mmCIF file of N, CA and C in Angstrom:
data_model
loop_
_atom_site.group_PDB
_atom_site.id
_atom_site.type_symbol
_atom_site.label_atom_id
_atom_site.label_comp_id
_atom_site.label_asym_id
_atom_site.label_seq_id
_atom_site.Cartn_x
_atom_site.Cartn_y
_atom_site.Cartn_z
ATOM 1 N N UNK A 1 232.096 227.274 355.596
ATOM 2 C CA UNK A 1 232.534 228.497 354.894
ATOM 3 C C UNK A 1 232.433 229.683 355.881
ATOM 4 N N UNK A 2 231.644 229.746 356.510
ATOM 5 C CA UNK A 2 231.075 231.108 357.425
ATOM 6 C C UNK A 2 232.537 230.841 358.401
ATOM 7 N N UNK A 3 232.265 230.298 359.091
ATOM 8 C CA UNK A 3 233.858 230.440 360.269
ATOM 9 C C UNK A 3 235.040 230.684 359.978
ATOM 10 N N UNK A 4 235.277 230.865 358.628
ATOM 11 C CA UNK A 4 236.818 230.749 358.003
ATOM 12 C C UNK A 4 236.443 232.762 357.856
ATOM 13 N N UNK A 5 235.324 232.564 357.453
ATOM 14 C CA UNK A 5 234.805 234.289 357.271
ATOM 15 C C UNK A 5 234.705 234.641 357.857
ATOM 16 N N UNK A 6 234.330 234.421 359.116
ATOM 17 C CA UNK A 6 234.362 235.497 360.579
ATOM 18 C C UNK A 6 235.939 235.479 361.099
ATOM 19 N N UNK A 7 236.761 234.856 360.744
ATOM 20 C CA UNK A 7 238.637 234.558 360.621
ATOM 21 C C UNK A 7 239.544 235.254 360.293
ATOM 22 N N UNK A 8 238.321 235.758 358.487
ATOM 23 C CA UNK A 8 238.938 236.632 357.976
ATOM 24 C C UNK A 8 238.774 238.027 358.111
ATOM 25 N N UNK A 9 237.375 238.400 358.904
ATOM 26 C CA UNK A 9 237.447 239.742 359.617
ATOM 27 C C UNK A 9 238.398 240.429 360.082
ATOM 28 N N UNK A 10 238.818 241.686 360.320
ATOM 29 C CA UNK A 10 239.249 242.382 360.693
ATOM 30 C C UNK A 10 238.851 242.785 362.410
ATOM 31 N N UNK A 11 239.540 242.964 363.376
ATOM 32 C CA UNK A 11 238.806 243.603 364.505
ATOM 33 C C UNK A 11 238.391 244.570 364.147
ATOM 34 N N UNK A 12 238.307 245.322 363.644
ATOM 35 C CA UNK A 12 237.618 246.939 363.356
ATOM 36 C C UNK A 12 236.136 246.212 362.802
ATOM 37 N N UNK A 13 236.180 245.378 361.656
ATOM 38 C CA UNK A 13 235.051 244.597 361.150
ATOM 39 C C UNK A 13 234.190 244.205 362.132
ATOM 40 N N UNK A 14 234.829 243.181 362.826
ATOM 41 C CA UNK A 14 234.206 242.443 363.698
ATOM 42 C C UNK A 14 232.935 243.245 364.870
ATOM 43 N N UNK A 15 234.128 244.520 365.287
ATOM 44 C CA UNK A 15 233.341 245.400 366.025
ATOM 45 C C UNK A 15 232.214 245.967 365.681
ATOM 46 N N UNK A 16 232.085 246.334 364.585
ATOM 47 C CA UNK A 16 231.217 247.037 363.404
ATOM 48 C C UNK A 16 230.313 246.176 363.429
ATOM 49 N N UNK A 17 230.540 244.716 363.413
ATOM 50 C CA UNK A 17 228.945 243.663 362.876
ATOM 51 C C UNK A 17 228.478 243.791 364.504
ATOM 52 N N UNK A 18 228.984 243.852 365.292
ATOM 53 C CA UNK A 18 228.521 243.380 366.605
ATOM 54 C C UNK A 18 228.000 244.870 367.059
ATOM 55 N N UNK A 19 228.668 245.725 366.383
ATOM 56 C CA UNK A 19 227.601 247.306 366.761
ATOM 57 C C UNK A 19 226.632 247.530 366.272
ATOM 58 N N UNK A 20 226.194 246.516 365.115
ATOM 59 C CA UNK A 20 225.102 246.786 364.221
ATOM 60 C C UNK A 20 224.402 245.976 364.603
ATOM 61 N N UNK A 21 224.458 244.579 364.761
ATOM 62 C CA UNK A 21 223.669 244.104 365.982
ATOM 63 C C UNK A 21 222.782 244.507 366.967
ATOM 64 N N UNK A 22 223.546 245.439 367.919
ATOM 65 C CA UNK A 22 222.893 245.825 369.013
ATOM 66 C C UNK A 22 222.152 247.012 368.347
ATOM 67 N N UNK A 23 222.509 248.220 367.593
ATOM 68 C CA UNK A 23 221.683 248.912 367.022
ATOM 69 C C UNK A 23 220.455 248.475 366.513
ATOM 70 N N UNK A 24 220.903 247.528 365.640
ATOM 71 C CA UNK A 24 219.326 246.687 365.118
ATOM 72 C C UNK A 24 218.376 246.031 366.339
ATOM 73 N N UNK A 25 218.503 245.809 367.262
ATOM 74 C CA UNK A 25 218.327 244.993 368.089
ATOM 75 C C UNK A 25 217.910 243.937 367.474
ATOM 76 N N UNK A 26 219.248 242.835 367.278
ATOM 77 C CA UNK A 26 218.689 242.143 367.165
ATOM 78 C C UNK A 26 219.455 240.964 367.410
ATOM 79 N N UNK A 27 220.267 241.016 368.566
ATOM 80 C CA UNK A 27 221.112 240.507 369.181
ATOM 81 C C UNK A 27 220.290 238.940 370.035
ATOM 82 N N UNK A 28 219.205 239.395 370.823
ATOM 83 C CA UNK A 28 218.106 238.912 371.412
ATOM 84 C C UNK A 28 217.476 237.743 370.479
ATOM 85 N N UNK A 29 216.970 238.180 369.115
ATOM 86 C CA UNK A 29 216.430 237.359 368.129
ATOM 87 C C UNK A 29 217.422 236.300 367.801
ATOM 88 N N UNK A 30 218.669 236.730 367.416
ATOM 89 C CA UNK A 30 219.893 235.407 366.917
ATOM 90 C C UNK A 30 219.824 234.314 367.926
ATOM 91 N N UNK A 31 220.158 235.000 369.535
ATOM 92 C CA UNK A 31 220.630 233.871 369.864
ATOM 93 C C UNK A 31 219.237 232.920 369.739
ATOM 94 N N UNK A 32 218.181 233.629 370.128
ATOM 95 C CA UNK A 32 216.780 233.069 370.161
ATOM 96 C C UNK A 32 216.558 231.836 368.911
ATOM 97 N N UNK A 33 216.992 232.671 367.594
ATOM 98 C CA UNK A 33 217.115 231.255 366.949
ATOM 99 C C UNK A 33 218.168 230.510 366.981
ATOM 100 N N UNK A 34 219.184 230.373 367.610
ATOM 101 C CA UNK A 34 220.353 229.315 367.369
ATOM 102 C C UNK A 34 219.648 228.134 368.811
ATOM 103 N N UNK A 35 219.242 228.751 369.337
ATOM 104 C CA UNK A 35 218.622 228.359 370.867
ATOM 105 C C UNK A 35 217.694 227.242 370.151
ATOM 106 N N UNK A 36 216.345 227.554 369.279
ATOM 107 C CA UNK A 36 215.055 227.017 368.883
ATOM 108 C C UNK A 36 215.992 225.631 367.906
ATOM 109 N N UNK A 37 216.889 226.184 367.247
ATOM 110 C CA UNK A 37 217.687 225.208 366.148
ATOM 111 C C UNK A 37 218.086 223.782 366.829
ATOM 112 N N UNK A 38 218.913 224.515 367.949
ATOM 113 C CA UNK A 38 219.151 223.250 368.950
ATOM 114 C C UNK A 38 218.151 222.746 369.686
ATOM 115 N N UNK A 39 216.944 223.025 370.413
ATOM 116 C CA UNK A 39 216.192 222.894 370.839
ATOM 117 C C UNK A 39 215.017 221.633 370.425
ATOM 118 N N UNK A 40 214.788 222.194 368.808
ATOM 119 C CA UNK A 40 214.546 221.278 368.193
ATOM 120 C C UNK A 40 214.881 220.111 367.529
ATOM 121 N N UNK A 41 215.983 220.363 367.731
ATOM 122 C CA UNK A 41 217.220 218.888 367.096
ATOM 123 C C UNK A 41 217.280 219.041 365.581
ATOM 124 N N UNK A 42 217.527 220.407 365.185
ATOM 125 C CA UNK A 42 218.008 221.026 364.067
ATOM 126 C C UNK A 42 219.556 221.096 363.934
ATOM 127 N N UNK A 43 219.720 221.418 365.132
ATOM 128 C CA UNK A 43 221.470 221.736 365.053
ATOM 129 C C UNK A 43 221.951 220.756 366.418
ATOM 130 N N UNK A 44 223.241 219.857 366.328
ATOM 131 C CA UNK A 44 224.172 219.314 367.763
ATOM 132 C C UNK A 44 224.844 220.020 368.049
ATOM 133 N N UNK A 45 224.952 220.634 369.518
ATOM 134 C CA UNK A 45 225.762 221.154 369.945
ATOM 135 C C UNK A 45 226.506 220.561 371.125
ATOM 136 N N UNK A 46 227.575 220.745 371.499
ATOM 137 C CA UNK A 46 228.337 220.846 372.763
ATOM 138 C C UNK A 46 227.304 221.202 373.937
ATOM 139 N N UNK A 47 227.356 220.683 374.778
ATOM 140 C CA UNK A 47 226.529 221.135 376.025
ATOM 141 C C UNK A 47 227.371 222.342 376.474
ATOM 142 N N UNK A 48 228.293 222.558 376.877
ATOM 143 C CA UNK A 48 228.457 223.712 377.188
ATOM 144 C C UNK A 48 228.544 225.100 375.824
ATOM 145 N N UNK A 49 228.516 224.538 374.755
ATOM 146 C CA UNK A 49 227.828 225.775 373.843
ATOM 147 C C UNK A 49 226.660 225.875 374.211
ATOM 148 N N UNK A 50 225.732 225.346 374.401
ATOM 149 C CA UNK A 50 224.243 225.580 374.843
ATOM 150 C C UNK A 50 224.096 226.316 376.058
ATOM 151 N N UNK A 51 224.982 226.159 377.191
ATOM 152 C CA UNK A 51 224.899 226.396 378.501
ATOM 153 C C UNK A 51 225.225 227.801 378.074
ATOM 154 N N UNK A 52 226.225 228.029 377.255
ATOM 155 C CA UNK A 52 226.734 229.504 377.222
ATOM 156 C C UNK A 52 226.087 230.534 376.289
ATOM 157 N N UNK A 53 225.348 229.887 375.479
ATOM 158 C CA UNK A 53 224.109 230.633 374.593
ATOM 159 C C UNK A 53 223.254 230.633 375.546
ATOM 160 N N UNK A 54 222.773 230.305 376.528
ATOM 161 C CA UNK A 54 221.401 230.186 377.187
ATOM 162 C C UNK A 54 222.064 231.169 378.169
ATOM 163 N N UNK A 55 223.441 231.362 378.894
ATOM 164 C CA UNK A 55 223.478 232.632 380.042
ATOM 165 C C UNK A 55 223.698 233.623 379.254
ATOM 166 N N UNK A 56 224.292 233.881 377.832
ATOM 167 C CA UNK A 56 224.353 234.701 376.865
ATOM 168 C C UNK A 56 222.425 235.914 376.475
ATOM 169 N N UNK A 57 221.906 234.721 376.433
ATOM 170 C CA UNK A 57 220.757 234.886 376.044
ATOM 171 C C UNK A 57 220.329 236.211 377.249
ATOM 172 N N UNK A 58 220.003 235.040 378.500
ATOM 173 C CA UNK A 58 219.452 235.623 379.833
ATOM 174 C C UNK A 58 220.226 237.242 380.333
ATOM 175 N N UNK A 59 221.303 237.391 379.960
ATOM 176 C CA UNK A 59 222.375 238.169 379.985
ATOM 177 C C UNK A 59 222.046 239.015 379.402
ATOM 178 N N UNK A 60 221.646 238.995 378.210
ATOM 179 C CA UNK A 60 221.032 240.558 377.304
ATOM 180 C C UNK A 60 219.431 240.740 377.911
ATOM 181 N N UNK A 61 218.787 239.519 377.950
ATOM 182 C CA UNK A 61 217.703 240.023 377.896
ATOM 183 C C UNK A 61 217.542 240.951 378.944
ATOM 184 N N UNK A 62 218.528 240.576 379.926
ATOM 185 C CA UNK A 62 218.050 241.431 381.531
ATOM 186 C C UNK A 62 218.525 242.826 380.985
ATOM 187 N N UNK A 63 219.415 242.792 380.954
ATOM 188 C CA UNK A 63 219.777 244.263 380.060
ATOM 189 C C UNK A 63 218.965 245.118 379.600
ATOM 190 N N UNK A 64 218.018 244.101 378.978
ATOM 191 C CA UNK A 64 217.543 245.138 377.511
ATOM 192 C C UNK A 64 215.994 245.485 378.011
ATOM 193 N N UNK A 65 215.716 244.759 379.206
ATOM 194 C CA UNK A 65 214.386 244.489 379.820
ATOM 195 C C UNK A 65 213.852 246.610 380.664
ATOM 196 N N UNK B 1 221.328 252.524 375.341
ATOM 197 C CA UNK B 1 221.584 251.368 376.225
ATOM 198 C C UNK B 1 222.600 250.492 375.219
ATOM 199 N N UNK B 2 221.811 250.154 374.147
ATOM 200 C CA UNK B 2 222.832 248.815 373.883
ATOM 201 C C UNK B 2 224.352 248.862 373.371
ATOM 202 N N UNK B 3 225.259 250.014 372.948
ATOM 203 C CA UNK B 3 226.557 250.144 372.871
ATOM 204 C C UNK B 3 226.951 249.613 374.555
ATOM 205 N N UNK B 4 226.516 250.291 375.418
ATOM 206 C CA UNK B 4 227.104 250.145 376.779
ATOM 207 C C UNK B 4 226.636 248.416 376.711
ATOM 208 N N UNK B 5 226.093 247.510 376.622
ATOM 209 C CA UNK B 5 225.731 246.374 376.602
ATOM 210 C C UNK B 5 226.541 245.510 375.996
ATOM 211 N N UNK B 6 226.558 246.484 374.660
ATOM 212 C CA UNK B 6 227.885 245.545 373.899
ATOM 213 C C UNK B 6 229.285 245.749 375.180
ATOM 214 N N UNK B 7 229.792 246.561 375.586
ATOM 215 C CA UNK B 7 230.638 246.503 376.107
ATOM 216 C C UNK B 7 230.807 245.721 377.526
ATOM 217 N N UNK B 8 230.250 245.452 377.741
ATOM 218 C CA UNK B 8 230.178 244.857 379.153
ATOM 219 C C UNK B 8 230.130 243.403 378.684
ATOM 220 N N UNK B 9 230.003 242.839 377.309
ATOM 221 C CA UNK B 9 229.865 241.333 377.322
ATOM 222 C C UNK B 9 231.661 241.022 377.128
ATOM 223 N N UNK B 10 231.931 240.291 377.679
ATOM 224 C CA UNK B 10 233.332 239.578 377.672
ATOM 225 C C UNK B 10 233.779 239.414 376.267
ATOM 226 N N UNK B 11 234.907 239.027 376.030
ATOM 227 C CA UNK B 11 235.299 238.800 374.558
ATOM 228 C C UNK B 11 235.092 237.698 374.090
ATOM 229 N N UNK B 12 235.025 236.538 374.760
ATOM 230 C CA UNK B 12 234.582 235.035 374.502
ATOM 231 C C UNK B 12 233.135 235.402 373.946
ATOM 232 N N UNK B 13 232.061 236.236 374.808
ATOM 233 C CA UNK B 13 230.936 236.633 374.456
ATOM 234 C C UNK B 13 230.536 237.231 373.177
ATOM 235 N N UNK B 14 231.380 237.924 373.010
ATOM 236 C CA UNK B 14 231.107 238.515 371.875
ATOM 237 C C UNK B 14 231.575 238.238 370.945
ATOM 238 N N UNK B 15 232.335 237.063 370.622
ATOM 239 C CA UNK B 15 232.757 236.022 369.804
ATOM 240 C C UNK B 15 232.072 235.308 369.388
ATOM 241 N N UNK B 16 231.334 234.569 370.671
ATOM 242 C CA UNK B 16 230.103 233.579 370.482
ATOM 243 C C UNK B 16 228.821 234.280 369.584
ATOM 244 N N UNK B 17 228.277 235.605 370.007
ATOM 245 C CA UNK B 17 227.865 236.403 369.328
ATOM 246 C C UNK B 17 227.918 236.536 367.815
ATOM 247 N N UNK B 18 229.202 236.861 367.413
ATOM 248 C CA UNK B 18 229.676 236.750 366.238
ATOM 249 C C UNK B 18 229.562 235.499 365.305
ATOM 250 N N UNK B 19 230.076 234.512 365.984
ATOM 251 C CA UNK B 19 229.711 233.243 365.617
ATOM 252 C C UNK B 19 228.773 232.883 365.399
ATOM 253 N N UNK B 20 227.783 233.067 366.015
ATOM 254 C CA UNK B 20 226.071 232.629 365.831
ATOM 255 C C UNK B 20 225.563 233.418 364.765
ATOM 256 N N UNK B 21 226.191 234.425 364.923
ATOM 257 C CA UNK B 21 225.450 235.724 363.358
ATOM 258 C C UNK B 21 226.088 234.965 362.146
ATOM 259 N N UNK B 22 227.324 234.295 362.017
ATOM 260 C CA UNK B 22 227.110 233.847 360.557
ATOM 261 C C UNK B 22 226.788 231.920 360.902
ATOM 262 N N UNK B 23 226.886 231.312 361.766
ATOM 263 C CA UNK B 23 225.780 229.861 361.565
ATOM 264 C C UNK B 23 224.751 230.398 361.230
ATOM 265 N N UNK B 24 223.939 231.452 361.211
ATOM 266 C CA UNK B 24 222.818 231.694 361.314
ATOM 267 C C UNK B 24 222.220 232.185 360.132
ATOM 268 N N UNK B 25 223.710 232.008 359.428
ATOM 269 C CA UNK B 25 223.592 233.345 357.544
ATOM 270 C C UNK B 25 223.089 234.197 357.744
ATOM 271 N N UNK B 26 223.853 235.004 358.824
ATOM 272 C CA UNK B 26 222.321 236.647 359.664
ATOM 273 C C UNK B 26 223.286 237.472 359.004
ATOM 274 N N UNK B 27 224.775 237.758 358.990
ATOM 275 C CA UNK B 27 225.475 238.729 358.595
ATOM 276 C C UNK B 27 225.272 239.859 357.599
ATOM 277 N N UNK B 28 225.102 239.088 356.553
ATOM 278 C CA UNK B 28 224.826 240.084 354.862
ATOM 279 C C UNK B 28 222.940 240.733 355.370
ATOM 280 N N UNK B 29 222.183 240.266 355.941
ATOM 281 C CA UNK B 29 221.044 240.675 356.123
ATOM 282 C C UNK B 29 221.218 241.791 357.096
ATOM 283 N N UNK B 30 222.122 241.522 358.264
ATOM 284 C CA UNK B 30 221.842 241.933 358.965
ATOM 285 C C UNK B 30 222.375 243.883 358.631
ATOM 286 N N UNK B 31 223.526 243.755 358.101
ATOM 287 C CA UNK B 31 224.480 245.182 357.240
ATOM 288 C C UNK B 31 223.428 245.393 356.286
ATOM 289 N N UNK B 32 222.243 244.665 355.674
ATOM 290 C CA UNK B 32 221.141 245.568 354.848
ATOM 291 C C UNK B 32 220.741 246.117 355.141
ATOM 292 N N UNK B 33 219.770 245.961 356.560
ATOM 293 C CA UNK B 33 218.803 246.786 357.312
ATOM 294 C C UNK B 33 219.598 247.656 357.873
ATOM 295 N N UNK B 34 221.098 247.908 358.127
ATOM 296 C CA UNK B 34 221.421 249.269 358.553
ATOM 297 C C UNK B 34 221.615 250.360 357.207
ATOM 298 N N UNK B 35 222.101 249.461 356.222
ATOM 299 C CA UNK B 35 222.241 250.221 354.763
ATOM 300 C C UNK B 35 220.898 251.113 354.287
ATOM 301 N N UNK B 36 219.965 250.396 354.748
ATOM 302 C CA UNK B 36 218.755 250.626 354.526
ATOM 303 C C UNK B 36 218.244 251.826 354.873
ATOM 304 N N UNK B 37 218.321 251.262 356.197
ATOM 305 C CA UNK B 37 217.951 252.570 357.296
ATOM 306 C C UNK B 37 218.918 253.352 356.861
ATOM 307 N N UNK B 38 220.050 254.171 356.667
ATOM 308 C CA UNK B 38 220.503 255.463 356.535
ATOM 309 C C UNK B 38 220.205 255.726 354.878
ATOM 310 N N UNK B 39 219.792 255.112 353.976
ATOM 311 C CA UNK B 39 219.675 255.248 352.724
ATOM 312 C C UNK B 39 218.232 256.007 352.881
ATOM 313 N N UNK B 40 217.651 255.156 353.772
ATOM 314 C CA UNK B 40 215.573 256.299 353.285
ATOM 315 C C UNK B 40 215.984 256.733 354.697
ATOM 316 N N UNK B 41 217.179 257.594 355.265
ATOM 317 C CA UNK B 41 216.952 258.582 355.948
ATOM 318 C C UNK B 41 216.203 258.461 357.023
ATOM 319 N N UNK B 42 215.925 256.892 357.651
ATOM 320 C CA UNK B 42 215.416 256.852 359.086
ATOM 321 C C UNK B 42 216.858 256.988 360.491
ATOM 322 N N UNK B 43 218.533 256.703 359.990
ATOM 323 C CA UNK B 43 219.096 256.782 360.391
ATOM 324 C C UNK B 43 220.595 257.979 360.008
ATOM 325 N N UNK B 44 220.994 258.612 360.431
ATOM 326 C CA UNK B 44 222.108 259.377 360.318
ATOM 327 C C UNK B 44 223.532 259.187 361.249
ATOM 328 N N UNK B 45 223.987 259.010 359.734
ATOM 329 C CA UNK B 45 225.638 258.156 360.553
ATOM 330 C C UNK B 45 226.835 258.858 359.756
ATOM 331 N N UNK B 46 228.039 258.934 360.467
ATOM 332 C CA UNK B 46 228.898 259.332 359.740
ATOM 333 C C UNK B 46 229.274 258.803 357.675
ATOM 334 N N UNK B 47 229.628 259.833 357.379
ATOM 335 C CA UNK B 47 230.117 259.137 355.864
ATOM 336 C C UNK B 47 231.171 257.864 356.033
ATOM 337 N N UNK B 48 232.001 258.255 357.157
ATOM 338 C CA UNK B 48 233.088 256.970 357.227
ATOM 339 C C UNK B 48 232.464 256.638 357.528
ATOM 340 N N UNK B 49 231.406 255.922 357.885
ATOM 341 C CA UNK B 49 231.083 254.574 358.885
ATOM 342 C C UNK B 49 230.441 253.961 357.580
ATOM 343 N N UNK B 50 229.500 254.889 357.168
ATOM 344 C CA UNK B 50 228.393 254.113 355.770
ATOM 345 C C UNK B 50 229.680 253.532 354.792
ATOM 346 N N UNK B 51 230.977 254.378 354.740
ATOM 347 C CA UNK B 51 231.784 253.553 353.307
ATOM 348 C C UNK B 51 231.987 251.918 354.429
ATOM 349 N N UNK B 52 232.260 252.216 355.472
ATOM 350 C CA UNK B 52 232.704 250.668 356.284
ATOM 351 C C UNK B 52 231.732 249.924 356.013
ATOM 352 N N UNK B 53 230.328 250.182 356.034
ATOM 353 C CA UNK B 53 229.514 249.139 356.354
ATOM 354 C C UNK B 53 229.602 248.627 354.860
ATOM 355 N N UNK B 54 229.643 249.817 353.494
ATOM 356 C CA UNK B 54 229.340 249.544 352.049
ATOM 357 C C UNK B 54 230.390 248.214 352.131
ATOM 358 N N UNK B 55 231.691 248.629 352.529
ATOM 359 C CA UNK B 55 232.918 247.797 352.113
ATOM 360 C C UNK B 55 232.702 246.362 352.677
ATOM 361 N N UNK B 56 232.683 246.269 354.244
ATOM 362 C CA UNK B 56 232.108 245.164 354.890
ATOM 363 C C UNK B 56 230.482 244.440 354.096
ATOM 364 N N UNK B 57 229.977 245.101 353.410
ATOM 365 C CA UNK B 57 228.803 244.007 352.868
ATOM 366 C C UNK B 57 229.414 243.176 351.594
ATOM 367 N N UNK B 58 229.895 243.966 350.876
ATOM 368 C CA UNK B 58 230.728 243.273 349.241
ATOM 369 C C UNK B 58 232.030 242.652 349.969
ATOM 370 N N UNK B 59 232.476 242.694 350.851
ATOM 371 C CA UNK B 59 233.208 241.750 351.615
ATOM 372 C C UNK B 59 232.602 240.521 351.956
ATOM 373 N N UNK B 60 231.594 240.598 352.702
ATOM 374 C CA UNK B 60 231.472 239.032 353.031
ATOM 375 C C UNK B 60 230.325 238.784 351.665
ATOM 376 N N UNK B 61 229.385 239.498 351.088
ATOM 377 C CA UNK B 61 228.675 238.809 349.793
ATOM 378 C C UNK B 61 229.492 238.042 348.914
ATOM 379 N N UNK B 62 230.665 238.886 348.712
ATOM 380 C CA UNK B 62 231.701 238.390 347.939
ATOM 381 C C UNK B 62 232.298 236.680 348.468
ATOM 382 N N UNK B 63 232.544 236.649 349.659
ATOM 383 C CA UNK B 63 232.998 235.296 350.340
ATOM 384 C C UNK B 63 231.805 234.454 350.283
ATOM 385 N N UNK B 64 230.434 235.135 350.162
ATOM 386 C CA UNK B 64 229.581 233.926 350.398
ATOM 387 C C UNK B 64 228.722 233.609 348.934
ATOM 388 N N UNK B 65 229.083 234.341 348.366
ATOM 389 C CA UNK B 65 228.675 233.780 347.188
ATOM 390 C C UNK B 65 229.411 232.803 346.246
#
């Protein structure tokens, strides 16, 4: 259900969740749990979804450091 | 810092981003805590932006309920 809903966003929308994100900070925490989900063998992913959540990850944190 | 952060992540990035906020069912939570914050007055934001965020929450509550 969720992916058909992020589909049906709007770019103006889209921008808006991802500005509220970083306002909240809490950009850092998400990927952190999608990371622990897979990590733990909660969620299968694609190896290169993982590869790209994990430079995603490293990528803000340096940022935000 | 983090608007300039958002901008510097690629669009694939900030897709993936997006994506992980609703696997994660973070979305509707995440538009509370900004609702929140400008409602008890820890944050001050334009009137257009608060009707976007109002509209964008009964938008996706609405899809996910």
């Amino acid at each position: 259900m969720d992916k058909q809903l992020l589909e049906q966003l709007t770019p103006e929308e889209q921008k808006l969740l991802l500005d509220v994100l970083f306002t909240q900070h809490y950009a850092l925490e998400l990927i952190s749990c999608e990371l622990a989900d897979i990590e733990n063998g909660n969620k299968q992913v694609e190896e290169e979804r993982y590869k790209q959540l994990m430079h995603l990850y490293y990528r803000i944190r340096e940022e935000t450091m």
